[in-house]
């Protein structure tokens, strides 16, 4: 595939992020590699749907859609996939802005026909203006960002990270869509891992598939003050454990925890050592970062145990959606009209 058409899907759910949503769309419109279209998928919020429809009424490059499935990020993404026209579908968080060459870097990755997904690097934008001293970079996934320990450059990975990712359309033909019942639904738990489960499912269906992360495909993700607190850190780590248990139950612990083993045996111990070293050198936050890493590991492990028990008892399940062809009626003629 050369110079693929790329549709961008942005899932939205609250008017509290109105300015963020507009900024996200503007960053897509400013790309050096133009998007074929931008789809705003509204998650069961009629007031926001109406407001966005009015905002982009005259736009030929932006379409506003209602989530056609159950509440939650996964169903919203599946709606966007089904209604899009691009050969590649990219996903951008509603509280993030993409750098100018974001889509260009994605497009370059698809020069290899075996590449089925390309992700990028997500940088935190802290509401307070700076990273909290105690917050370890190894746990930036807690706030939806690229964490310390991922390899630099353009590299092959087990899974991409959902808020800054793209997939060939054919990937969904092969593997189905995002699983509902596992990803974000407001503040309910579990709160993640839907892209991990999809990527593992994809490589099982297509063993020759290549998944990449290119750290030059950069977005900047806003971190609100509420997520800068230790309480959120612990809650999110616990939720990650719950989600990982669902994934492992579905695809097996061997594949489901493949990347996590290296992370917990190499990356995190090195982070603890750096924190303790900084504490000995009287650098701010060293002991806090070391303690946060230990707490995060134990909390995630606790969530995994609880999630595993629930999964065995059948109390936590998720459903894989099949993606249909682009919904012509919903698209009102498509992006080229």
Tab-separated table of C-alpha atoms in Angstrom:
chain	number	residue	atom	x	y	z
A	1	UNK	CA	0.000	0.000	0.000
A	2	UNK	CA	1.458	3.350	-1.013
A	3	UNK	CA	0.075	6.635	0.308
A	4	UNK	CA	-2.954	5.041	1.995
A	5	UNK	CA	-6.097	7.047	2.675
A	6	UNK	CA	-6.381	7.459	6.452
A	7	UNK	CA	-9.603	8.004	8.370
A	8	UNK	CA	-9.211	9.419	11.880
A	9	UNK	CA	-11.665	8.355	14.592
A	10	UNK	CA	-12.031	10.445	17.759
A	11	UNK	CA	-14.412	9.041	20.377
A	12	UNK	CA	-16.015	11.633	22.656
A	13	UNK	CA	-18.418	11.414	25.570
A	14	UNK	CA	-18.571	14.614	27.628
A	15	UNK	CA	-19.074	18.320	27.020
A	16	UNK	CA	-16.529	18.958	29.765
A	17	UNK	CA	-13.882	18.289	27.107
A	18	UNK	CA	-15.380	20.640	24.509
A	19	UNK	CA	-12.239	22.712	23.982
A	20	UNK	CA	-10.092	19.572	23.952
A	21	UNK	CA	-12.288	18.020	21.264
A	22	UNK	CA	-12.015	21.096	19.054
A	23	UNK	CA	-8.234	21.133	19.545
A	24	UNK	CA	-7.971	17.449	18.630
A	25	UNK	CA	-9.915	17.994	15.395
A	26	UNK	CA	-7.830	21.065	14.555
A	27	UNK	CA	-4.620	19.079	14.976
A	28	UNK	CA	-5.907	16.486	12.505
A	29	UNK	CA	-6.847	19.191	10.021
A	30	UNK	CA	-3.330	20.622	10.253
A	31	UNK	CA	-1.550	17.383	9.316
A	32	UNK	CA	1.219	17.444	6.690
A	33	UNK	CA	-0.312	14.185	5.399
A	34	UNK	CA	-4.010	15.084	5.112
A	35	UNK	CA	-6.610	12.777	6.608
A	36	UNK	CA	-9.301	11.477	4.293
A	37	UNK	CA	-11.862	12.314	6.985
A	38	UNK	CA	-12.301	12.809	10.700
A	39	UNK	CA	-15.101	10.967	12.470
A	40	UNK	CA	-16.324	12.178	15.862
A	41	UNK	CA	-18.193	9.331	17.551
A	42	UNK	CA	-20.363	10.526	20.443
A	43	UNK	CA	-20.966	8.010	23.229
A	44	UNK	CA	-24.650	8.184	24.190
A	45	UNK	CA	-24.720	11.924	24.897
A	46	UNK	CA	-27.506	13.546	22.827
A	47	UNK	CA	-26.641	17.088	23.913
A	48	UNK	CA	-23.010	16.710	22.857
A	49	UNK	CA	-24.073	15.029	19.613
A	50	UNK	CA	-26.320	17.952	18.747
A	51	UNK	CA	-23.714	20.558	19.685
A	52	UNK	CA	-20.956	18.914	17.636
A	53	UNK	CA	-23.297	18.418	14.686
A	54	UNK	CA	-23.977	22.156	14.667
A	55	UNK	CA	-20.278	22.980	15.123
A	56	UNK	CA	-19.221	20.972	12.068
A	57	UNK	CA	-22.374	21.361	9.983
A	58	UNK	CA	-20.509	23.084	7.161
A	59	UNK	CA	-17.390	20.882	7.345
A	60	UNK	CA	-16.779	18.467	4.482
A	61	UNK	CA	-13.916	16.704	6.253
A	62	UNK	CA	-15.572	16.056	9.638
A	63	UNK	CA	-18.524	13.774	10.344
A	64	UNK	CA	-20.333	13.503	13.674
A	65	UNK	CA	-21.849	10.115	14.521
A	66	UNK	CA	-23.660	8.508	17.430
A	67	UNK	CA	-22.163	5.387	18.961
A	68	UNK	CA	-24.271	2.618	17.453
A	69	UNK	CA	-23.340	0.061	20.101
A	70	UNK	CA	-23.385	-0.184	23.896
A	71	UNK	CA	-21.787	2.549	25.961
A	72	UNK	CA	-18.022	2.599	26.056
A	73	UNK	CA	-14.898	3.356	24.080
A	74	UNK	CA	-14.706	-0.001	22.296
A	75	UNK	CA	-18.187	0.263	20.774
A	76	UNK	CA	-17.487	3.866	19.818
A	77	UNK	CA	-14.355	2.836	17.971
A	78	UNK	CA	-16.225	0.018	16.254
A	79	UNK	CA	-18.846	2.532	15.084
A	80	UNK	CA	-16.093	4.727	13.673
A	81	UNK	CA	-14.486	1.798	11.865
A	82	UNK	CA	-17.795	0.712	10.340
A	83	UNK	CA	-18.585	4.229	9.103
A	84	UNK	CA	-15.126	5.135	7.805
A	85	UNK	CA	-13.743	4.870	4.277
A	86	UNK	CA	-9.981	4.888	4.741
A	87	UNK	CA	-7.668	2.018	3.945
A	88	UNK	CA	-6.167	2.802	7.350
A	89	UNK	CA	-8.105	3.878	10.456
A	90	UNK	CA	-6.258	5.962	13.031
A	91	UNK	CA	-7.453	6.650	16.574
A	92	UNK	CA	-6.809	9.825	18.550
A	93	UNK	CA	-7.895	10.513	22.130
A	94	UNK	CA	-10.389	13.343	22.554
A	95	UNK	CA	-8.091	15.154	25.000
A	96	UNK	CA	-4.949	14.965	22.858
A	97	UNK	CA	-3.434	16.896	19.960
A	98	UNK	CA	-1.293	15.373	17.243
A	99	UNK	CA	1.960	16.812	15.945
A	100	UNK	CA	1.988	17.850	12.299
A	101	UNK	CA	3.663	14.690	10.929
A	102	UNK	CA	1.613	12.223	12.980
A	103	UNK	CA	-0.295	10.709	10.056
A	104	UNK	CA	2.740	10.869	7.761
A	105	UNK	CA	4.667	8.589	10.113
A	106	UNK	CA	1.747	6.198	10.253
A	107	UNK	CA	1.482	6.126	6.468
A	108	UNK	CA	5.199	5.371	6.079
A	109	UNK	CA	4.842	2.273	8.231
A	110	UNK	CA	2.344	0.715	5.845
A	111	UNK	CA	4.829	0.576	2.966
A	112	UNK	CA	5.422	-2.995	4.150
A	113	UNK	CA	2.293	-5.012	3.260
A	114	UNK	CA	2.758	-7.209	6.332
A	115	UNK	CA	2.311	-4.242	8.677
A	116	UNK	CA	-1.206	-4.345	10.087
A	117	UNK	CA	-0.917	-1.701	12.820
A	118	UNK	CA	1.249	1.315	13.612
A	119	UNK	CA	1.225	3.165	16.912
A	120	UNK	CA	3.036	6.257	18.113
A	121	UNK	CA	4.424	8.067	21.151
A	122	UNK	CA	2.076	9.812	23.572
A	123	UNK	CA	3.525	12.588	25.711
A	124	UNK	CA	1.842	13.794	28.927
A	125	UNK	CA	0.780	17.415	29.345
A	126	UNK	CA	0.403	17.840	33.096
A	127	UNK	CA	-2.360	20.199	34.246
A	128	UNK	CA	-0.121	21.486	37.028
A	129	UNK	CA	2.585	22.354	34.505
A	130	UNK	CA	5.073	19.700	35.562
A	131	UNK	CA	5.305	16.002	36.381
A	132	UNK	CA	4.657	15.274	40.076
A	133	UNK	CA	7.989	14.462	41.741
A	134	UNK	CA	6.733	11.075	42.929
A	135	UNK	CA	5.252	9.966	39.577
A	136	UNK	CA	7.558	7.406	37.854
A	137	UNK	CA	7.910	7.542	34.068
A	138	UNK	CA	7.671	3.754	34.083
A	139	UNK	CA	3.982	4.169	34.982
A	140	UNK	CA	2.997	6.828	32.452
A	141	UNK	CA	0.562	4.261	31.018
A	142	UNK	CA	-1.557	5.109	34.074
A	143	UNK	CA	-2.342	8.460	32.426
A	144	UNK	CA	-2.590	7.039	28.906
A	145	UNK	CA	0.930	7.922	27.801
A	146	UNK	CA	4.034	6.168	26.520
A	147	UNK	CA	5.968	4.772	29.459
A	148	UNK	CA	9.663	4.352	30.116
A	149	UNK	CA	10.777	0.914	29.026
A	150	UNK	CA	9.364	0.901	25.510
A	151	UNK	CA	12.148	0.670	22.906
A	152	UNK	CA	12.922	3.823	20.880
A	153	UNK	CA	12.598	4.288	17.132
A	154	UNK	CA	10.332	2.293	14.829
A	155	UNK	CA	10.119	-1.138	16.421
A	156	UNK	CA	8.002	-4.259	16.337
A	157	UNK	CA	5.714	-4.712	19.345
A	158	UNK	CA	3.083	-7.103	20.678
A	159	UNK	CA	0.450	-4.374	20.795
A	160	UNK	CA	-0.033	-0.699	20.060
A	161	UNK	CA	-1.525	1.742	22.586
A	162	UNK	CA	-5.109	2.661	21.734
A	163	UNK	CA	-5.128	6.456	22.119
A	164	UNK	CA	-2.429	6.871	19.465
A	165	UNK	CA	-2.743	4.015	17.008
A	166	UNK	CA	-3.734	2.999	13.510
A	167	UNK	CA	-4.794	-0.241	11.821
A	168	UNK	CA	-5.297	-1.433	8.288
A	169	UNK	CA	-8.968	-1.902	7.563
A	170	UNK	CA	-8.235	-5.511	6.657
A	171	UNK	CA	-7.059	-6.107	10.232
A	172	UNK	CA	-10.660	-5.788	11.384
A	173	UNK	CA	-11.857	-8.052	8.575
A	174	UNK	CA	-9.495	-10.734	9.874
A	175	UNK	CA	-9.823	-10.299	13.630
A	176	UNK	CA	-13.079	-8.457	14.236
A	177	UNK	CA	-13.396	-5.192	16.131
A	178	UNK	CA	-12.599	-4.004	19.632
A	179	UNK	CA	-14.082	-6.152	22.378
A	180	UNK	CA	-16.863	-4.545	24.375
A	181	UNK	CA	-17.004	-5.079	28.109
A	182	UNK	CA	-13.266	-4.605	28.598
A	183	UNK	CA	-12.404	-1.012	27.683
A	184	UNK	CA	-13.343	2.387	29.046
A	185	UNK	CA	-16.936	3.224	29.901
A	186	UNK	CA	-16.845	6.499	31.765
A	187	UNK	CA	-15.352	5.782	35.178
A	188	UNK	CA	-16.354	2.119	35.349
A	189	UNK	CA	-13.802	-0.650	35.705
A	190	UNK	CA	-11.994	-2.326	34.048
A	191	UNK	CA	-10.540	0.627	32.198
A	192	UNK	CA	-8.236	-0.652	29.511
A	193	UNK	CA	-6.435	-3.365	27.565
A	194	UNK	CA	-8.958	-3.525	24.722
A	195	UNK	CA	-6.221	-2.704	22.200
A	196	UNK	CA	-3.936	-5.355	23.716
A	197	UNK	CA	-6.619	-8.020	23.351
A	198	UNK	CA	-7.327	-6.943	19.761
A	199	UNK	CA	-3.657	-6.995	18.768
A	200	UNK	CA	-3.125	-10.471	20.217
A	201	UNK	CA	-6.262	-11.689	18.481
A	202	UNK	CA	-5.018	-10.156	15.231
A	203	UNK	CA	-1.610	-11.842	15.332
A	204	UNK	CA	-3.248	-15.161	16.152
A	205	UNK	CA	-5.463	-14.822	13.091
A	206	UNK	CA	-2.564	-13.575	10.971
A	207	UNK	CA	0.714	-14.988	12.350
A	208	UNK	CA	2.703	-13.066	9.718
A	209	UNK	CA	1.209	-9.729	10.793
A	210	UNK	CA	3.671	-7.023	11.886
A	211	UNK	CA	2.697	-4.429	14.505
A	212	UNK	CA	4.896	-1.373	14.940
A	213	UNK	CA	5.382	1.616	17.183
A	214	UNK	CA	7.077	4.645	15.601
A	215	UNK	CA	8.090	7.144	18.273
A	216	UNK	CA	8.109	9.949	15.684
A	217	UNK	CA	4.291	9.742	15.457
A	218	UNK	CA	3.759	12.007	18.454
A	219	UNK	CA	0.652	13.225	20.212
A	220	UNK	CA	0.371	15.312	23.380
A	221	UNK	CA	-2.169	14.040	25.887
A	222	UNK	CA	-3.661	16.264	28.581
A	223	UNK	CA	-3.468	14.920	32.142
A	224	UNK	CA	-6.047	16.626	34.398
A	225	UNK	CA	-5.173	17.457	37.992
A	226	UNK	CA	-7.379	14.661	39.324
A	227	UNK	CA	-5.061	12.157	37.655
A	228	UNK	CA	-1.937	13.636	39.196
A	229	UNK	CA	-2.893	12.286	42.617
A	230	UNK	CA	-1.699	9.036	44.166
A	231	UNK	CA	-5.266	7.835	44.696
A	232	UNK	CA	-5.914	7.808	40.951
A	233	UNK	CA	-2.562	6.092	40.397
A	234	UNK	CA	-3.566	3.200	42.653
A	235	UNK	CA	-7.096	2.960	41.237
A	236	UNK	CA	-5.840	2.833	37.670
A	237	UNK	CA	-3.148	0.257	38.502
A	238	UNK	CA	-5.780	-1.966	40.116
A	239	UNK	CA	-8.047	-1.585	37.081
A	240	UNK	CA	-5.177	-2.561	34.799
A	241	UNK	CA	-4.803	-5.783	36.764
A	242	UNK	CA	-8.509	-6.513	36.347
A	243	UNK	CA	-8.270	-5.897	32.608
A	244	UNK	CA	-5.123	-7.982	32.182
A	245	UNK	CA	-6.904	-10.886	33.865
A	246	UNK	CA	-9.680	-10.717	31.267
A	247	UNK	CA	-7.141	-10.636	28.448
A	248	UNK	CA	-5.170	-13.556	29.876
A	249	UNK	CA	-8.394	-15.524	30.314
A	250	UNK	CA	-9.188	-14.951	26.637
A	251	UNK	CA	-5.810	-15.447	24.962
A	252	UNK	CA	-3.843	-17.346	27.625
A	253	UNK	CA	-1.400	-16.022	30.206
A	254	UNK	CA	1.598	-16.834	28.009
A	255	UNK	CA	0.666	-14.332	25.309
A	256	UNK	CA	-1.449	-12.081	27.476
A	257	UNK	CA	1.415	-11.348	29.879
A	258	UNK	CA	4.346	-11.694	27.477
A	259	UNK	CA	5.382	-8.020	27.482
A	260	UNK	CA	4.512	-7.569	31.150
A	261	UNK	CA	7.104	-10.147	32.240
A	262	UNK	CA	9.994	-8.154	30.788
A	263	UNK	CA	8.480	-4.961	32.176
A	264	UNK	CA	8.201	-6.296	35.734
A	265	UNK	CA	11.540	-8.159	35.803
A	266	UNK	CA	13.747	-5.575	34.075
A	267	UNK	CA	12.172	-2.147	33.636
A	268	UNK	CA	10.583	-1.739	37.055
A	269	UNK	CA	13.537	-2.960	39.170
A	270	UNK	CA	15.753	-0.500	37.287
A	271	UNK	CA	13.230	2.230	38.073
A	272	UNK	CA	13.254	1.378	41.774
A	273	UNK	CA	17.064	1.465	41.758
A	274	UNK	CA	17.077	4.905	40.121
A	275	UNK	CA	14.576	6.187	42.655
A	276	UNK	CA	16.620	4.940	45.594
A	277	UNK	CA	19.790	6.386	44.071
A	278	UNK	CA	18.089	9.761	43.666
A	279	UNK	CA	16.923	9.571	47.277
A	280	UNK	CA	20.502	8.962	48.437
A	281	UNK	CA	21.610	11.951	46.375
A	282	UNK	CA	18.834	14.066	47.963
A	283	UNK	CA	17.107	14.595	44.612
A	284	UNK	CA	13.398	15.456	44.814
A	285	UNK	CA	10.945	12.575	44.629
A	286	UNK	CA	13.415	9.698	44.481
A	287	UNK	CA	11.985	7.731	47.386
A	288	UNK	CA	8.449	8.543	46.266
A	289	UNK	CA	9.055	7.184	42.782
A	290	UNK	CA	10.575	3.988	44.139
A	291	UNK	CA	7.638	3.554	46.502
A	292	UNK	CA	5.108	4.304	43.756
A	293	UNK	CA	6.615	1.611	41.520
A	294	UNK	CA	6.398	-0.992	44.280
A	295	UNK	CA	2.856	0.071	45.173
A	296	UNK	CA	1.816	0.047	41.520
A	297	UNK	CA	3.112	-3.476	40.988
A	298	UNK	CA	1.428	-4.842	44.100
A	299	UNK	CA	-1.851	-3.078	43.348
A	300	UNK	CA	-1.935	-4.296	39.731
A	301	UNK	CA	-1.117	-7.806	40.935
A	302	UNK	CA	-4.011	-7.638	43.378
A	303	UNK	CA	-6.342	-6.540	40.583
A	304	UNK	CA	-5.102	-9.410	38.434
A	305	UNK	CA	-5.851	-11.958	41.141
A	306	UNK	CA	-9.348	-10.578	41.726
A	307	UNK	CA	-9.996	-10.366	37.988
A	308	UNK	CA	-8.818	-13.928	37.457
A	309	UNK	CA	-11.205	-15.232	40.111
A	310	UNK	CA	-14.085	-13.280	38.598
A	311	UNK	CA	-13.256	-14.511	35.100
A	312	UNK	CA	-13.168	-18.155	36.239
A	313	UNK	CA	-16.546	-17.725	37.898
A	314	UNK	CA	-17.951	-16.185	34.731
A	315	UNK	CA	-18.580	-12.833	36.376
A	316	UNK	CA	-16.611	-10.813	33.848
A	317	UNK	CA	-16.948	-11.313	30.115
A	318	UNK	CA	-16.502	-9.362	26.901
A	319	UNK	CA	-17.786	-9.628	23.376
A	320	UNK	CA	-15.882	-9.298	20.105
A	321	UNK	CA	-17.773	-7.287	17.514
A	322	UNK	CA	-17.771	-7.997	13.808
A	323	UNK	CA	-17.163	-4.918	11.686
A	324	UNK	CA	-19.434	-4.401	8.723
A	325	UNK	CA	-18.665	-2.552	5.493
A	326	UNK	CA	-18.700	1.283	5.700
A	327	UNK	CA	-22.224	2.411	6.500
A	328	UNK	CA	-23.153	4.297	3.365
A	329	UNK	CA	-26.413	5.733	4.627
A	330	UNK	CA	-24.827	6.942	7.847
A	331	UNK	CA	-22.043	8.583	5.889
A	332	UNK	CA	-24.492	10.456	3.639
A	333	UNK	CA	-22.539	9.798	0.475
A	334	UNK	CA	-19.048	9.568	1.931
A	335	UNK	CA	-16.175	11.965	2.413
A	336	UNK	CA	-15.595	12.732	-1.259
A	337	UNK	CA	-19.019	14.309	-1.937
